[in-house]
Amino acid sequence: MVVVTGPSDFFRQKAIERLLQVVPEDAELRLVDAGELRAVGGGGGDDDDGDDERDVGEDDAAAAAPSCPELQDLRGGGLFARATVVVVRRGANWWARFAPSLAETLPRIQKGSSLVLDAPKLDKRKKVAAGLVKQFADEGVLFEFRDLYDQPFDRSRSPLEGELVKWL
């Protein structure tokens, strides 16, 4: 399991590219774009996307969690592969919906298989999700990429000493 988060789209993209380069050739690679997935509504659809009638409620989320096809793929290899690597891009809503199911599935992930989750921010409002984020941080599989500052913290220093300028 690898979690790539943070507000910097550029650095998250580069991290995912590096992770994809080390996927074994004999592993089945599944790329999932979860950008269109609806988040779980928190009591009336509080995700501010203007479509509250289409948001999934708490009861629906409990029924939908076990049917996550991405997690099912991790339990056993595909037809021609022993291991599966699932990469979930734009996975903030995927995380909000399937974090409880992920907590149940993690111990059963087949050896050699892995899940890579890319999201700007992980919702930690639920106890299960907060526990998973803490577990990932403790295990060293949570990587957060922030934007670089264009000015140094100490304003008395030259603008050429900013993080962004040094990086370029």
PDB file of C-alpha atoms in Angstrom:
ATOM      1  CA  MET A   1       0.000   0.000   0.000  1.00  0.00           C
ATOM      2  CA  VAL A   2       1.317   3.433  -0.964  1.00  0.00           C
ATOM      3  CA  VAL A   3      -0.587   6.685  -0.420  1.00  0.00           C
ATOM      4  CA  VAL A   4       0.448   9.813  -2.312  1.00  0.00           C
ATOM      5  CA  THR A   5      -1.219  13.006  -1.076  1.00  0.00           C
ATOM      6  CA  GLY A   6      -0.720  16.743  -0.974  1.00  0.00           C
ATOM      7  CA  PRO A   7      -1.765  19.894  -2.784  1.00  0.00           C
ATOM      8  CA  SER A   8       1.018  19.746  -5.392  1.00  0.00           C
ATOM      9  CA  ASP A   9      -0.371  18.046  -8.493  1.00  0.00           C
ATOM     10  CA  PHE A  10       3.019  18.174 -10.205  1.00  0.00           C
ATOM     11  CA  PHE A  11       4.925  16.337  -7.475  1.00  0.00           C
ATOM     12  CA  ARG A  12       2.128  13.812  -6.957  1.00  0.00           C
ATOM     13  CA  GLN A  13       2.177  13.087 -10.699  1.00  0.00           C
ATOM     14  CA  LYS A  14       5.956  12.583 -10.642  1.00  0.00           C
ATOM     15  CA  ALA A  15       5.679  10.236  -7.648  1.00  0.00           C
ATOM     16  CA  ILE A  16       3.019   8.135  -9.398  1.00  0.00           C
ATOM     17  CA  GLU A  17       5.181   7.973 -12.537  1.00  0.00           C
ATOM     18  CA  ARG A  18       8.105   6.674 -10.466  1.00  0.00           C
ATOM     19  CA  LEU A  19       5.893   4.112  -8.742  1.00  0.00           C
ATOM     20  CA  LEU A  20       4.563   2.883 -12.097  1.00  0.00           C
ATOM     21  CA  GLN A  21       8.133   2.387 -13.317  1.00  0.00           C
ATOM     22  CA  VAL A  22       8.850  -0.145 -10.551  1.00  0.00           C
ATOM     23  CA  VAL A  23       5.749  -2.294 -11.091  1.00  0.00           C
ATOM     24  CA  PRO A  24       6.972  -5.818 -11.933  1.00  0.00           C
ATOM     25  CA  GLU A  25       6.421  -6.862 -15.540  1.00  0.00           C
ATOM     26  CA  ASP A  26       4.597 -10.034 -14.529  1.00  0.00           C
ATOM     27  CA  ALA A  27       2.088  -8.123 -12.355  1.00  0.00           C
ATOM     28  CA  GLU A  28      -1.322  -7.106 -13.613  1.00  0.00           C
ATOM     29  CA  LEU A  29      -1.551  -3.305 -13.584  1.00  0.00           C
ATOM     30  CA  ARG A  30      -4.961  -1.713 -13.212  1.00  0.00           C
ATOM     31  CA  LEU A  31      -5.298   2.074 -13.499  1.00  0.00           C
ATOM     32  CA  VAL A  32      -8.483   3.548 -12.052  1.00  0.00           C
ATOM     33  CA  ASP A  33      -9.550   7.165 -12.502  1.00  0.00           C
ATOM     34  CA  ALA A  34     -11.922   7.771  -9.604  1.00  0.00           C
ATOM     35  CA  GLY A  35     -12.576  11.419 -10.454  1.00  0.00           C
ATOM     36  CA  GLU A  36     -16.187  10.764 -11.433  1.00  0.00           C
ATOM     37  CA  LEU A  37     -16.992   8.721  -8.335  1.00  0.00           C
ATOM     38  CA  ARG A  38     -19.419  10.427  -5.989  1.00  0.00           C
ATOM     39  CA  ALA A  39     -18.357  10.903  -2.388  1.00  0.00           C
ATOM     40  CA  VAL A  40     -20.437   9.592   0.453  1.00  0.00           C
ATOM     41  CA  GLY A  41     -22.896  12.292   1.501  1.00  0.00           C
ATOM     42  CA  GLY A  42     -22.576  13.251   5.135  1.00  0.00           C
ATOM     43  CA  GLY A  43     -26.187  13.839   6.061  1.00  0.00           C
ATOM     44  CA  GLY A  44     -27.773  15.631   3.148  1.00  0.00           C
ATOM     45  CA  GLY A  45     -24.927  15.780   0.674  1.00  0.00           C
ATOM     46  CA  ASP A  46     -22.437  18.250   2.119  1.00  0.00           C
ATOM     47  CA  ASP A  47     -19.869  17.913  -0.650  1.00  0.00           C
ATOM     48  CA  ASP A  48     -20.878  21.257  -2.226  1.00  0.00           C
ATOM     49  CA  ASP A  49     -21.031  19.957  -5.768  1.00  0.00           C
ATOM     50  CA  GLY A  50     -24.670  20.978  -6.282  1.00  0.00           C
ATOM     51  CA  ASP A  51     -26.089  17.490  -6.887  1.00  0.00           C
ATOM     52  CA  ASP A  52     -27.285  16.437  -3.427  1.00  0.00           C
ATOM     53  CA  GLU A  53     -29.972  14.172  -4.836  1.00  0.00           C
ATOM     54  CA  ARG A  54     -27.307  11.987  -6.502  1.00  0.00           C
ATOM     55  CA  ASP A  55     -24.980  11.712  -3.502  1.00  0.00           C
ATOM     56  CA  VAL A  56     -24.808   8.386  -1.744  1.00  0.00           C
ATOM     57  CA  GLY A  57     -26.111   8.374   1.820  1.00  0.00           C
ATOM     58  CA  GLU A  58     -24.537   6.641   4.793  1.00  0.00           C
ATOM     59  CA  ASP A  59     -26.786   3.566   4.477  1.00  0.00           C
ATOM     60  CA  ASP A  60     -26.015   3.218   0.771  1.00  0.00           C
ATOM     61  CA  ALA A  61     -22.291   3.509   1.447  1.00  0.00           C
ATOM     62  CA  ALA A  62     -22.355   0.562   3.846  1.00  0.00           C
ATOM     63  CA  ALA A  63     -23.953  -1.568   1.151  1.00  0.00           C
ATOM     64  CA  ALA A  64     -21.595  -0.305  -1.582  1.00  0.00           C
ATOM     65  CA  ALA A  65     -18.338  -0.744   0.348  1.00  0.00           C
ATOM     66  CA  PRO A  66     -17.979  -4.520  -0.013  1.00  0.00           C
ATOM     67  CA  SER A  67     -18.622  -4.302  -3.769  1.00  0.00           C
ATOM     68  CA  CYS A  68     -15.499  -2.275  -4.552  1.00  0.00           C
ATOM     69  CA  PRO A  69     -14.056  -4.061  -7.611  1.00  0.00           C
ATOM     70  CA  GLU A  70     -10.593  -2.546  -7.135  1.00  0.00           C
ATOM     71  CA  LEU A  71     -10.266  -4.165  -3.714  1.00  0.00           C
ATOM     72  CA  GLN A  72     -11.556  -7.483  -5.021  1.00  0.00           C
ATOM     73  CA  ASP A  73      -8.706  -7.517  -7.555  1.00  0.00           C
ATOM     74  CA  LEU A  74      -6.137  -7.264  -4.750  1.00  0.00           C
ATOM     75  CA  ARG A  75      -7.304 -10.414  -2.992  1.00  0.00           C
ATOM     76  CA  GLY A  76      -6.055 -12.653  -5.757  1.00  0.00           C
ATOM     77  CA  GLY A  77      -4.095 -12.325  -8.956  1.00  0.00           C
ATOM     78  CA  GLY A  78      -5.771 -12.146 -12.316  1.00  0.00           C
ATOM     79  CA  LEU A  79      -6.049 -14.921 -14.848  1.00  0.00           C
ATOM     80  CA  PHE A  80      -2.481 -14.554 -16.140  1.00  0.00           C
ATOM     81  CA  ALA A  81      -0.764 -12.722 -13.274  1.00  0.00           C
ATOM     82  CA  ARG A  82       0.145 -13.741  -9.750  1.00  0.00           C
ATOM     83  CA  ALA A  83       0.062 -10.217  -8.388  1.00  0.00           C
ATOM     84  CA  THR A  84      -2.064  -7.153  -9.041  1.00  0.00           C
ATOM     85  CA  VAL A  85      -1.148  -3.498  -8.667  1.00  0.00           C
ATOM     86  CA  VAL A  86      -4.115  -1.132  -8.551  1.00  0.00           C
ATOM     87  CA  VAL A  87      -3.437   2.587  -8.986  1.00  0.00           C
ATOM     88  CA  VAL A  88      -6.356   4.836  -8.018  1.00  0.00           C
ATOM     89  CA  ARG A  89      -5.899   8.348  -9.461  1.00  0.00           C
ATOM     90  CA  ARG A  90      -7.938  11.326  -8.215  1.00  0.00           C
ATOM     91  CA  GLY A  91      -9.011   9.086  -5.351  1.00  0.00           C
ATOM     92  CA  ALA A  92     -10.370  11.505  -2.727  1.00  0.00           C
ATOM     93  CA  ASN A  93     -13.977  10.389  -3.268  1.00  0.00           C
ATOM     94  CA  TRP A  94     -12.881   6.766  -3.650  1.00  0.00           C
ATOM     95  CA  TRP A  95     -11.186   7.030  -0.238  1.00  0.00           C
ATOM     96  CA  ALA A  96     -14.275   8.604   1.349  1.00  0.00           C
ATOM     97  CA  ARG A  97     -16.494   5.824   0.065  1.00  0.00           C
ATOM     98  CA  PHE A  98     -14.281   2.746   0.415  1.00  0.00           C
ATOM     99  CA  ALA A  99     -12.015   3.438   3.431  1.00  0.00           C
ATOM    100  CA  PRO A 100     -14.013   1.070   5.708  1.00  0.00           C
ATOM    101  CA  SER A 101     -13.853  -1.669   3.091  1.00  0.00           C
ATOM    102  CA  LEU A 102     -10.129  -1.034   2.613  1.00  0.00           C
ATOM    103  CA  ALA A 103      -9.565  -1.494   6.347  1.00  0.00           C
ATOM    104  CA  GLU A 104     -11.206  -4.922   6.126  1.00  0.00           C
ATOM    105  CA  THR A 105      -9.337  -5.889   2.953  1.00  0.00           C
ATOM    106  CA  LEU A 106      -5.783  -4.813   3.905  1.00  0.00           C
ATOM    107  CA  PRO A 107      -4.936  -7.973   5.875  1.00  0.00           C
ATOM    108  CA  ARG A 108      -6.184 -10.137   2.987  1.00  0.00           C
ATOM    109  CA  ILE A 109      -4.226  -8.512   0.158  1.00  0.00           C
ATOM    110  CA  GLN A 110      -2.264 -11.170  -1.688  1.00  0.00           C
ATOM    111  CA  LYS A 111       1.512 -11.118  -1.306  1.00  0.00           C
ATOM    112  CA  GLY A 112       3.062  -9.103  -4.136  1.00  0.00           C
ATOM    113  CA  SER A 113      -0.122  -7.150  -4.795  1.00  0.00           C
ATOM    114  CA  SER A 114      -0.381  -3.488  -3.934  1.00  0.00           C
ATOM    115  CA  LEU A 115      -2.704  -0.502  -3.938  1.00  0.00           C
ATOM    116  CA  VAL A 116      -1.450   2.975  -4.846  1.00  0.00           C
ATOM    117  CA  LEU A 117      -3.812   5.786  -3.887  1.00  0.00           C
ATOM    118  CA  ASP A 118      -3.368   9.310  -5.278  1.00  0.00           C
ATOM    119  CA  ALA A 119      -5.476  12.043  -3.669  1.00  0.00           C
ATOM    120  CA  PRO A 120      -4.922  15.716  -2.838  1.00  0.00           C
ATOM    121  CA  LYS A 121      -6.348  15.184   0.641  1.00  0.00           C
ATOM    122  CA  LEU A 122      -7.649  12.215   2.606  1.00  0.00           C
ATOM    123  CA  ASP A 123     -10.867  12.671   4.547  1.00  0.00           C
ATOM    124  CA  LYS A 124     -10.110  11.716   8.164  1.00  0.00           C
ATOM    125  CA  ARG A 125     -13.469  12.550   9.732  1.00  0.00           C
ATOM    126  CA  LYS A 126     -14.417   8.925  10.303  1.00  0.00           C
ATOM    127  CA  LYS A 127     -12.642   6.860  12.929  1.00  0.00           C
ATOM    128  CA  VAL A 128     -11.740   4.077  10.490  1.00  0.00           C
ATOM    129  CA  ALA A 129     -10.261   6.523   7.964  1.00  0.00           C
ATOM    130  CA  ALA A 130      -8.292   8.403  10.629  1.00  0.00           C
ATOM    131  CA  GLY A 131      -6.932   5.109  11.954  1.00  0.00           C
ATOM    132  CA  LEU A 132      -5.835   4.035   8.487  1.00  0.00           C
ATOM    133  CA  VAL A 133      -4.061   7.352   7.831  1.00  0.00           C
ATOM    134  CA  LYS A 134      -2.232   7.019  11.154  1.00  0.00           C
ATOM    135  CA  GLN A 135      -1.304   3.419  10.346  1.00  0.00           C
ATOM    136  CA  PHE A 136       0.000   4.424   6.885  1.00  0.00           C
ATOM    137  CA  ALA A 137       2.080   7.238   8.385  1.00  0.00           C
ATOM    138  CA  ASP A 138       3.540   4.890  11.012  1.00  0.00           C
ATOM    139  CA  GLU A 139       4.406   2.296   8.351  1.00  0.00           C
ATOM    140  CA  GLY A 140       6.046   4.920   6.135  1.00  0.00           C
ATOM    141  CA  VAL A 141       3.761   4.421   3.140  1.00  0.00           C
ATOM    142  CA  LEU A 142       2.128   7.874   3.262  1.00  0.00           C
ATOM    143  CA  PHE A 143       3.864  10.533   1.189  1.00  0.00           C
ATOM    144  CA  GLU A 144       2.649  14.131   1.196  1.00  0.00           C
ATOM    145  CA  PHE A 145       3.791  16.553  -1.493  1.00  0.00           C
ATOM    146  CA  ARG A 146       3.239  20.249  -0.921  1.00  0.00           C
ATOM    147  CA  ASP A 147       3.813  23.191  -3.226  1.00  0.00           C
ATOM    148  CA  LEU A 148       7.213  24.829  -3.011  1.00  0.00           C
ATOM    149  CA  TYR A 149       7.435  28.369  -1.642  1.00  0.00           C
ATOM    150  CA  ASP A 150       8.577  31.013  -4.094  1.00  0.00           C
ATOM    151  CA  GLN A 151       9.898  33.260  -1.297  1.00  0.00           C
ATOM    152  CA  PRO A 152      12.153  32.257   1.618  1.00  0.00           C
ATOM    153  CA  PHE A 153      10.588  32.144   5.087  1.00  0.00           C
ATOM    154  CA  ASP A 154      12.974  34.817   6.279  1.00  0.00           C
ATOM    155  CA  ARG A 155      11.930  37.849   4.233  1.00  0.00           C
ATOM    156  CA  SER A 156      15.284  39.533   4.844  1.00  0.00           C
ATOM    157  CA  ARG A 157      16.896  36.918   2.570  1.00  0.00           C
ATOM    158  CA  SER A 158      17.109  37.181  -1.198  1.00  0.00           C
ATOM    159  CA  PRO A 159      14.124  35.934  -3.263  1.00  0.00           C
ATOM    160  CA  LEU A 160      16.654  33.755  -5.089  1.00  0.00           C
ATOM    161  CA  GLU A 161      16.881  31.616  -1.943  1.00  0.00           C
ATOM    162  CA  GLY A 162      13.240  30.477  -2.163  1.00  0.00           C
ATOM    163  CA  GLU A 163      12.488  26.742  -2.454  1.00  0.00           C
ATOM    164  CA  LEU A 164      11.002  27.036  -5.923  1.00  0.00           C
ATOM    165  CA  VAL A 165      13.972  28.967  -7.287  1.00  0.00           C
ATOM    166  CA  LYS A 166      16.447  26.483  -5.789  1.00  0.00           C
ATOM    167  CA  TRP A 167      14.510  23.577  -7.234  1.00  0.00           C
ATOM    168  CA  LEU A 168      14.508  25.089 -10.733  1.00  0.00           C
TER     169      LEU A 168
END
